Amino acid sequence: MSSASPAVSIGIDFGTSNTVVALAADDRRVEAIRFEHGGLRHSTYVSALCFWEDRPGAGAQAEGGPWAIEQFLEGRHVYRFLQSFKTFAASSSFNTTQVFRQRFKFEDILAAFLRTLARHGGDKFGFEAANITVGRPVRFAGGNPDDDLAMQRYRAAFERLGAGHARYVYEPVGAAFSFARRLERDATVLVADFGGGTSDFSVMRFSRAGGHLRAEPLGHAGIGIAGDTFDYRIVDHVVSPRLGKGSSFRSFDKVLPIPNSHYTNLARWHQLALMKSNGDLRELRELARTALKPDQLEDFITIVDLDLGFSLYRAVSDAKVALSAKDEVDFRFRGGGVDIGAAITRKKFESWIADDIARLGATVDKVLGEARITAREVEKVFLTGGTSFVPAVRNLFAERFGNERLMSGDQFESIAYGLALIGHSPEPDRWTADGGLKASA
């Protein structure tokens, strides 16, 4: 693989759901790398890994992105599938996971994923390139995230690929750099970046002097609520009850509730596959024999047994997206003889995510407080990420700042674009997450 020209700056937005790589030339032209798969060109690379062995003991092979999902769905080999693994980056309780006969630390998983990314990127970029900027959340996902631990793991993974020199910049700062190209005058901008696992906010002050765009970061804040959270609200209220959540089983002369712990596996579709190996599926089969509503548990067992989680979550995500444009949608999932259907109104959905929206609002207030400004002093609000289209999210910002100040950009590429542009700023290292508060662009 040949590395990019020294004049090219590389921006890498490693996301919970998708990863984007952008290249910026020294004349500020920027473009995202396209990945050829299934006859289509994609600017996003699914943040997923699939390990498999052609035969037992032959040694694990690995694929990433859409090729990982393809390998998983074909199911021709014994496999281990990993997705949304970014959510474990800051978890001190996550040490290793077993992949066949090997123990993988987080940095092993990330390095393996990045190798597949580079391989499918062809000769467009290499990790040994001189100018690499990597995005990171303001606050990592998890109940008690250890940001320092997450960054140790990031650096260890990138160093293995020859990118120990990479700089790390808050993801909303990257989005702000992308947005700033549109500005025709000085402005104080709030950037709201909604990913799969986290939502991050930055307040930036942009000004022009002597033909150069200058920027000053005023405040940053983040929270572990984002698109995946909203998906799970639909699963919890529509899918899980249909699969037996809230029902009961008989144990001798007692009637007991089905343990809710089994339904936490529905938080992400790929976790369902793990139920085959961790004993949960066996326990579900035992519960089904004495359940008061055995058909519901049998449907749950079928979804796990036939690896239908991907299709189930695609239906959930489609319903969420549709609710951004419609007041009511008909959710429908069919597969393996399982049929789950329900009408979901936007009003219901908004009641399910109301607490999440309130916590997002509190985080917006927090970043304004850190920046020591009021909502009135924010002149532009730049919303990026697919969740920014959810009406309840948009209303949150419209109520605080007014519709006229809200702007959107490319929902998937803007962060990577900005990260690549930061590499061409006069003092790019001043933009690192642990750098100074003032910088010029």
Coordinates of C-alpha atoms in Angstrom, one line a residue:
M1 CA 0.0 0.0 0.0
S2 CA 1.4 3.4 -0.9
S3 CA 0.9 6.2 1.6
A4 CA -0.7 9.6 0.7
S5 CA 1.4 12.5 -0.6
P6 CA 3.1 14.6 2.1
A7 CA 0.9 17.4 0.9
V8 CA -2.2 15.4 1.9
S9 CA -3.8 15.6 5.3
I10 CA -5.8 12.5 6.5
G11 CA -8.8 12.8 8.8
I12 CA -10.2 9.6 10.4
D13 CA -13.6 9.7 12.0
F14 CA -13.8 6.3 13.8
G15 CA -17.5 6.1 14.9
T16 CA -19.6 3.7 16.9
S17 CA -21.6 2.7 13.8
N18 CA -19.6 4.0 10.8
T19 CA -16.0 5.2 10.1
V20 CA -15.1 7.8 7.5
V21 CA -11.7 8.7 6.1
A22 CA -11.2 12.1 4.3
L23 CA -8.2 13.5 2.5
A24 CA -7.5 17.2 2.2
A25 CA -5.0 18.6 -0.2
D26 CA -2.9 21.7 0.7
D27 CA -5.3 23.8 -1.4
R28 CA -8.1 22.9 1.0
R29 CA -9.9 20.6 -1.4
V30 CA -11.2 17.7 0.6
E31 CA -12.9 14.4 -0.3
A32 CA -13.9 11.2 1.5
I33 CA -12.4 7.8 0.4
R34 CA -15.0 5.7 -1.3
F35 CA -15.2 1.9 -0.7
E36 CA -16.4 -0.4 -3.5
H37 CA -18.7 -3.1 -2.2
G38 CA -21.7 -4.8 -3.8
G39 CA -21.4 -2.8 -7.0
L40 CA -21.8 0.5 -5.0
R41 CA -19.3 3.1 -3.7
H42 CA -19.7 3.9 -0.1
S43 CA -18.2 6.9 1.8
T44 CA -18.9 5.2 5.1
Y45 CA -17.2 2.0 6.4
V46 CA -19.3 0.1 8.9
S47 CA -17.4 -0.1 12.2
A48 CA -17.6 -3.9 12.4
L49 CA -15.3 -6.9 12.5
C50 CA -15.9 -10.5 11.6
F51 CA -13.4 -13.2 12.6
W52 CA -13.7 -16.7 11.2
E53 CA -11.7 -19.9 10.6
D54 CA -12.0 -21.9 7.4
R55 CA -11.5 -25.0 9.5
P56 CA -10.8 -25.5 13.2
G57 CA -7.3 -24.6 14.2
A58 CA -6.5 -23.0 10.8
G59 CA -6.0 -19.6 12.3
A60 CA -8.5 -16.7 12.4
Q61 CA -9.1 -14.5 9.4
A62 CA -10.7 -11.0 9.8
E63 CA -12.8 -8.7 7.7
G64 CA -14.2 -5.3 8.4
G65 CA -16.9 -2.9 7.2
P66 CA -19.6 -4.2 4.9
W67 CA -17.4 -7.2 4.2
A68 CA -17.7 -8.2 7.8
I69 CA -21.5 -8.1 7.7
E70 CA -21.5 -10.0 4.4
Q71 CA -19.3 -12.7 6.0
F72 CA -21.6 -12.8 9.1
L73 CA -24.8 -13.1 7.1
E74 CA -23.4 -15.8 4.8
G75 CA -22.6 -17.9 7.9
R76 CA -20.5 -20.5 6.1
H77 CA -18.0 -20.7 8.9
V78 CA -17.8 -20.5 12.7
Y79 CA -17.4 -16.8 13.3
R80 CA -17.0 -14.1 16.0
F81 CA -18.7 -10.9 15.0
L82 CA -18.0 -7.6 16.7
Q83 CA -19.8 -4.3 16.2
S84 CA -20.1 -1.0 18.1
F85 CA -16.9 -2.0 20.0
K86 CA -16.0 1.7 20.4
T87 CA -18.5 1.7 23.3
F88 CA -16.0 -0.4 25.3
A89 CA -13.0 1.9 24.7
A90 CA -13.4 3.7 28.1
S91 CA -14.5 0.7 30.1
S92 CA -12.1 -0.4 32.8
S93 CA -14.2 -3.6 33.2
F94 CA -13.5 -4.6 29.6
N95 CA -10.1 -6.3 29.6
T96 CA -10.1 -8.9 26.9
T97 CA -12.5 -10.9 24.8
Q98 CA -12.0 -14.4 23.4
V99 CA -11.7 -14.9 19.6
F100 CA -11.3 -18.6 19.0
R101 CA -8.1 -19.4 21.0
Q102 CA -6.8 -15.9 21.3
R103 CA -7.5 -13.1 23.8
F104 CA -8.1 -9.7 22.3
K105 CA -7.7 -6.4 24.1
F106 CA -9.5 -3.4 22.9
E107 CA -6.4 -2.1 21.1
D108 CA -6.1 -5.5 19.4
I109 CA -9.6 -5.2 18.1
L110 CA -9.2 -1.6 16.9
A111 CA -5.9 -2.4 15.2
A112 CA -7.4 -5.4 13.4
F113 CA -10.3 -3.2 12.3
L114 CA -8.0 -0.4 11.1
R115 CA -6.0 -2.9 9.0
T116 CA -9.1 -3.9 7.1
L117 CA -9.9 -0.2 6.6
A118 CA -6.5 0.5 5.1
R119 CA -6.7 -2.6 3.0
H120 CA -10.0 -1.7 1.4
G121 CA -8.9 1.9 1.0
G122 CA -6.4 0.7 -1.6
D123 CA -3.5 3.1 -2.3
K124 CA -5.5 6.1 -1.2
F125 CA -3.9 6.4 2.2
G126 CA -1.6 4.7 4.6
F127 CA -1.2 5.0 8.4
E128 CA 2.4 5.8 8.0
A129 CA 1.5 9.1 6.3
A130 CA 3.0 12.2 8.1
N131 CA -0.2 14.1 8.6
I132 CA -3.0 12.2 10.4
T133 CA -5.8 13.6 12.6
V134 CA -8.1 11.2 14.4
G135 CA -11.4 12.2 16.0
R136 CA -12.5 11.3 19.6
P137 CA -15.6 11.9 21.6
V138 CA -15.7 14.7 24.1
R139 CA -17.1 12.1 26.5
F140 CA -16.8 8.4 25.7
A141 CA -19.8 6.1 26.0
G142 CA -20.4 4.0 29.1
G143 CA -21.7 4.3 32.6
N144 CA -18.4 5.5 34.2
P145 CA -16.1 6.1 31.2
D146 CA -12.4 6.4 31.8
D147 CA -11.4 8.8 29.0
D148 CA -7.6 8.5 29.8
L149 CA -7.8 4.7 29.5
A150 CA -9.7 5.1 26.2
M151 CA -7.0 7.4 24.8
Q152 CA -4.2 5.0 25.9
R153 CA -6.0 2.3 23.9
Y154 CA -6.5 4.5 20.9
R155 CA -2.8 5.4 20.8
A156 CA -1.7 1.8 21.3
A157 CA -3.8 0.7 18.3
F158 CA -2.7 3.4 15.9
E159 CA 0.9 3.1 17.0
R160 CA 0.8 -0.6 15.9
L161 CA 0.0 0.6 12.4
G162 CA 2.8 3.1 12.3
A163 CA 0.6 6.1 13.3
G164 CA 2.0 6.8 16.7
H165 CA 2.4 10.4 15.6
A166 CA -1.4 10.9 14.9
R167 CA -3.1 13.8 16.7
Y168 CA -6.4 13.4 18.5
V169 CA -9.1 16.1 18.2
Y170 CA -12.7 16.3 19.6
E171 CA -15.1 15.2 17.0
P172 CA -17.4 18.3 17.1
V173 CA -14.3 20.4 16.6
G174 CA -13.7 18.5 13.4
A175 CA -17.3 19.2 12.4
A176 CA -16.8 22.9 13.3
F177 CA -13.8 23.1 10.9
S178 CA -15.9 21.7 8.1
F179 CA -18.8 24.1 8.8
A180 CA -16.5 27.1 9.1
R181 CA -15.8 27.0 5.4
R182 CA -19.3 28.4 4.8
L183 CA -18.9 31.4 7.2
E184 CA -18.7 34.8 5.5
R185 CA -18.3 36.8 8.7
D186 CA -17.3 36.4 12.4
A187 CA -19.6 34.1 14.4
T188 CA -19.9 32.1 17.6
V189 CA -21.0 28.6 16.6
L190 CA -22.4 25.7 18.6
V191 CA -21.6 22.4 17.0
A192 CA -23.8 19.4 17.9
D193 CA -22.5 16.1 16.7
F194 CA -24.9 13.1 17.1
G195 CA -23.2 9.8 16.6
G196 CA -24.2 6.2 17.3
G197 CA -22.9 6.0 20.8
T198 CA -22.4 9.6 22.0
S199 CA -23.6 13.1 21.4
D200 CA -20.9 15.8 21.6
F201 CA -21.1 19.6 21.7
S202 CA -18.5 22.3 21.2
V203 CA -18.8 26.1 21.2
M204 CA -16.4 27.8 18.8
R205 CA -15.6 31.5 18.0
F206 CA -14.6 32.0 14.4
S207 CA -13.1 35.2 13.0
R208 CA -11.2 36.4 10.0
A209 CA -8.0 38.4 10.2
G210 CA -5.5 39.1 7.4
G211 CA -7.3 36.6 5.1
H212 CA -6.9 33.8 7.6
L213 CA -9.7 32.1 9.5
R214 CA -9.1 32.1 13.2
A215 CA -10.9 30.0 15.8
E216 CA -11.1 29.8 19.5
P217 CA -12.7 26.8 21.3
L218 CA -14.8 28.1 24.2
G219 CA -16.3 24.9 25.6
H220 CA -16.9 21.2 25.1
A221 CA -19.4 18.7 26.6
G222 CA -20.6 15.3 25.7
I223 CA -23.0 12.5 26.8
G224 CA -23.5 8.8 26.1
I225 CA -26.9 9.2 24.5
A226 CA -27.2 9.0 20.7
G227 CA -28.8 7.1 17.8
D228 CA -28.3 3.6 19.3
T229 CA -30.1 4.8 22.5
F230 CA -33.2 5.9 20.4
D231 CA -33.2 2.5 18.6
Y232 CA -33.2 0.7 21.9
R233 CA -36.2 2.6 23.1
I234 CA -38.2 1.2 20.2
V235 CA -36.9 -2.3 20.9
D236 CA -37.7 -2.0 24.6
H237 CA -41.3 -0.8 24.1
V238 CA -42.3 -2.7 20.9
V239 CA -40.0 -5.7 20.3
S240 CA -39.1 -7.0 23.8
P241 CA -42.7 -7.3 25.1
R242 CA -43.6 -9.3 22.0
L243 CA -40.7 -11.6 22.8
G244 CA -41.8 -12.2 26.4
K245 CA -40.5 -9.3 28.4
G246 CA -42.9 -8.8 31.3
S247 CA -44.4 -12.3 31.1
S248 CA -44.0 -15.1 33.7
F249 CA -43.0 -18.7 34.1
R250 CA -43.8 -21.4 36.7
S251 CA -41.2 -22.7 39.1
F252 CA -42.7 -25.4 41.3
D253 CA -45.8 -23.8 42.9
K254 CA -44.7 -20.2 42.2
V255 CA -45.3 -17.9 39.2
L256 CA -42.2 -15.8 38.6
P257 CA -41.3 -13.0 36.1
I258 CA -39.0 -13.9 33.1
P259 CA -35.6 -12.3 34.1
N260 CA -35.2 -8.9 32.3
S261 CA -31.5 -9.6 32.0
H262 CA -32.1 -11.6 28.8
Y263 CA -33.6 -8.6 27.2
T264 CA -30.5 -6.4 27.7
N265 CA -29.0 -8.6 25.0
L266 CA -31.4 -6.7 22.6
A267 CA -29.6 -3.5 23.2
R268 CA -27.5 -4.2 20.0
W269 CA -28.2 -6.8 17.4
H270 CA -24.8 -8.4 17.3
Q271 CA -25.1 -9.2 21.1
L272 CA -27.8 -11.7 20.3
A273 CA -25.3 -14.0 18.6
L274 CA -23.4 -14.2 21.9
M275 CA -26.4 -15.8 23.6
K276 CA -25.6 -19.0 21.8
S277 CA -22.2 -19.4 23.6
N278 CA -22.8 -17.7 27.0
G279 CA -25.6 -20.0 28.2
D280 CA -28.4 -17.5 27.8
L281 CA -30.0 -19.4 24.9
R282 CA -30.0 -22.6 26.9
E283 CA -31.7 -20.9 29.8
L284 CA -34.3 -19.4 27.4
R285 CA -35.1 -22.9 26.2
E286 CA -35.6 -24.0 29.7
L287 CA -37.8 -21.0 30.6
A288 CA -40.0 -21.6 27.5
R289 CA -40.9 -25.1 28.8
T290 CA -42.7 -23.6 31.8
A291 CA -43.6 -20.1 30.5
L292 CA -47.1 -18.9 30.6
K293 CA -46.7 -17.5 27.1
P294 CA -44.2 -20.0 25.6
D295 CA -44.9 -18.8 22.0
Q296 CA -43.3 -15.4 22.8
L297 CA -40.1 -17.0 24.1
E298 CA -40.0 -19.4 21.2
D299 CA -39.9 -16.4 18.9
F300 CA -37.1 -14.9 20.9
I301 CA -35.2 -18.3 20.6
T302 CA -35.8 -18.3 16.8
I303 CA -34.4 -14.8 16.4
V304 CA -31.2 -15.9 18.2
D305 CA -31.0 -19.3 16.7
L306 CA -31.3 -18.1 13.1
D307 CA -29.1 -14.9 13.6
L308 CA -32.0 -12.6 12.7
G309 CA -30.7 -9.7 14.8
F310 CA -29.3 -7.8 11.9
S311 CA -32.7 -7.8 10.0
L312 CA -34.6 -7.0 13.2
Y313 CA -32.5 -3.9 13.9
R314 CA -32.6 -2.8 10.3
A315 CA -36.4 -2.8 10.7
V316 CA -36.1 -0.8 14.0
S317 CA -33.8 1.7 12.4
D318 CA -36.0 2.1 9.4
A319 CA -39.0 2.9 11.7
K320 CA -37.0 5.5 13.6
V321 CA -35.9 7.2 10.4
A322 CA -39.5 7.1 9.0
L323 CA -40.8 8.8 12.2
S324 CA -38.7 11.8 11.4
A325 CA -41.0 12.4 8.4
K326 CA -44.3 10.8 9.4
D327 CA -46.6 11.1 12.4
E328 CA -47.1 7.3 12.5
V329 CA -45.4 4.3 11.0
D330 CA -46.2 0.6 10.8
F331 CA -43.3 -1.3 12.3
R332 CA -43.0 -4.7 10.8
F333 CA -40.4 -7.5 11.2
R334 CA -40.8 -10.9 9.6
G335 CA -38.3 -13.7 9.6
G336 CA -38.0 -17.4 10.4
G337 CA -41.7 -17.6 11.0
V338 CA -41.6 -14.7 13.5
D339 CA -43.9 -11.8 12.8
I340 CA -43.8 -8.7 14.9
G341 CA -45.9 -5.7 13.9
A342 CA -47.1 -2.5 15.7
A343 CA -48.2 1.0 14.8
I344 CA -45.8 3.5 16.3
T345 CA -46.8 7.2 16.5
R346 CA -44.3 10.0 16.8
K347 CA -46.0 11.1 20.0
K348 CA -45.4 7.6 21.6
F349 CA -41.8 7.6 20.4
E350 CA -41.2 11.1 21.8
S351 CA -42.6 10.0 25.1
W352 CA -40.1 7.0 25.1
I353 CA -37.1 9.3 24.5
A354 CA -38.3 12.2 26.6
D355 CA -35.7 11.6 29.4
D356 CA -33.0 11.2 26.8
I357 CA -33.9 14.6 25.2
A358 CA -33.9 16.2 28.7
R359 CA -30.4 14.9 29.3
L360 CA -29.3 16.1 25.9
G361 CA -30.7 19.6 26.8
A362 CA -28.8 19.6 30.1
T363 CA -25.6 18.8 28.3
V364 CA -26.3 21.7 25.9
D365 CA -26.7 24.0 28.9
K366 CA -23.5 22.6 30.3
V367 CA -21.5 23.5 27.2
L368 CA -22.9 27.0 27.2
G369 CA -22.0 27.4 30.9
E370 CA -18.5 26.2 30.2
A371 CA -18.2 28.7 27.3
R372 CA -19.6 31.4 29.6
I373 CA -22.2 32.5 27.1
T374 CA -26.0 32.5 26.8
A375 CA -28.1 31.0 24.1
R376 CA -28.7 34.5 22.7
E377 CA -24.9 34.9 22.0
V378 CA -24.8 31.8 19.8
E379 CA -25.2 33.0 16.2
K380 CA -25.1 29.7 14.4
V381 CA -25.9 26.1 15.4
F382 CA -24.5 23.4 13.2
L383 CA -26.2 20.0 13.6
T384 CA -24.6 16.9 12.2
G385 CA -25.3 13.1 12.5
G386 CA -28.4 11.2 11.5
T387 CA -30.1 11.7 14.9
S388 CA -30.2 15.5 14.3
F389 CA -33.1 14.7 12.0
V390 CA -35.2 13.4 14.8
P391 CA -37.9 16.1 15.3
A392 CA -37.6 16.1 19.1
V393 CA -33.9 16.7 18.9
R394 CA -34.3 19.5 16.4
N395 CA -37.1 21.0 18.5
L396 CA -34.7 21.0 21.5
F397 CA -32.4 23.4 19.6
A398 CA -35.1 25.4 17.9
E399 CA -36.7 26.2 21.3
R400 CA -33.3 27.4 22.6
F401 CA -31.8 29.1 19.6
G402 CA -34.6 29.6 17.0
N403 CA -35.0 27.8 13.7
E404 CA -33.3 30.6 11.7
R405 CA -29.9 29.8 13.4
L406 CA -30.0 26.0 12.8
M407 CA -27.9 24.6 10.0
S408 CA -27.1 21.1 8.9
G409 CA -24.3 19.6 6.8
D410 CA -23.3 16.2 5.4
Q411 CA -24.6 13.9 8.1
F412 CA -21.7 11.4 7.8
E413 CA -18.7 13.1 6.2
S414 CA -18.4 16.5 7.9
I415 CA -16.3 15.4 10.9
A416 CA -13.8 13.6 8.8
Y417 CA -13.6 16.5 6.4
G418 CA -12.9 18.9 9.3
L419 CA -10.3 16.6 10.8
A420 CA -8.5 16.5 7.5
L421 CA -8.6 20.3 7.2
I422 CA -7.2 20.7 10.7
G423 CA -4.1 18.9 9.5
H424 CA -3.5 21.9 7.1
S425 CA -4.1 24.6 9.8
P426 CA -1.0 26.7 10.7
E427 CA -0.7 25.0 14.2
P428 CA -2.6 21.7 13.9
D429 CA -1.3 20.3 17.2
R430 CA -2.9 23.2 19.1
W431 CA -6.3 21.6 18.2
T432 CA -5.6 18.4 20.1
A433 CA -8.0 17.5 22.8
D434 CA -5.3 18.1 25.5
G435 CA -3.9 21.2 23.8
G436 CA -4.3 24.9 24.5
L437 CA -7.6 26.8 24.4
K438 CA -6.6 29.1 21.5
A439 CA -5.7 28.2 18.0
S440 CA -5.7 29.6 14.5
A441 CA -7.0 27.8 11.5

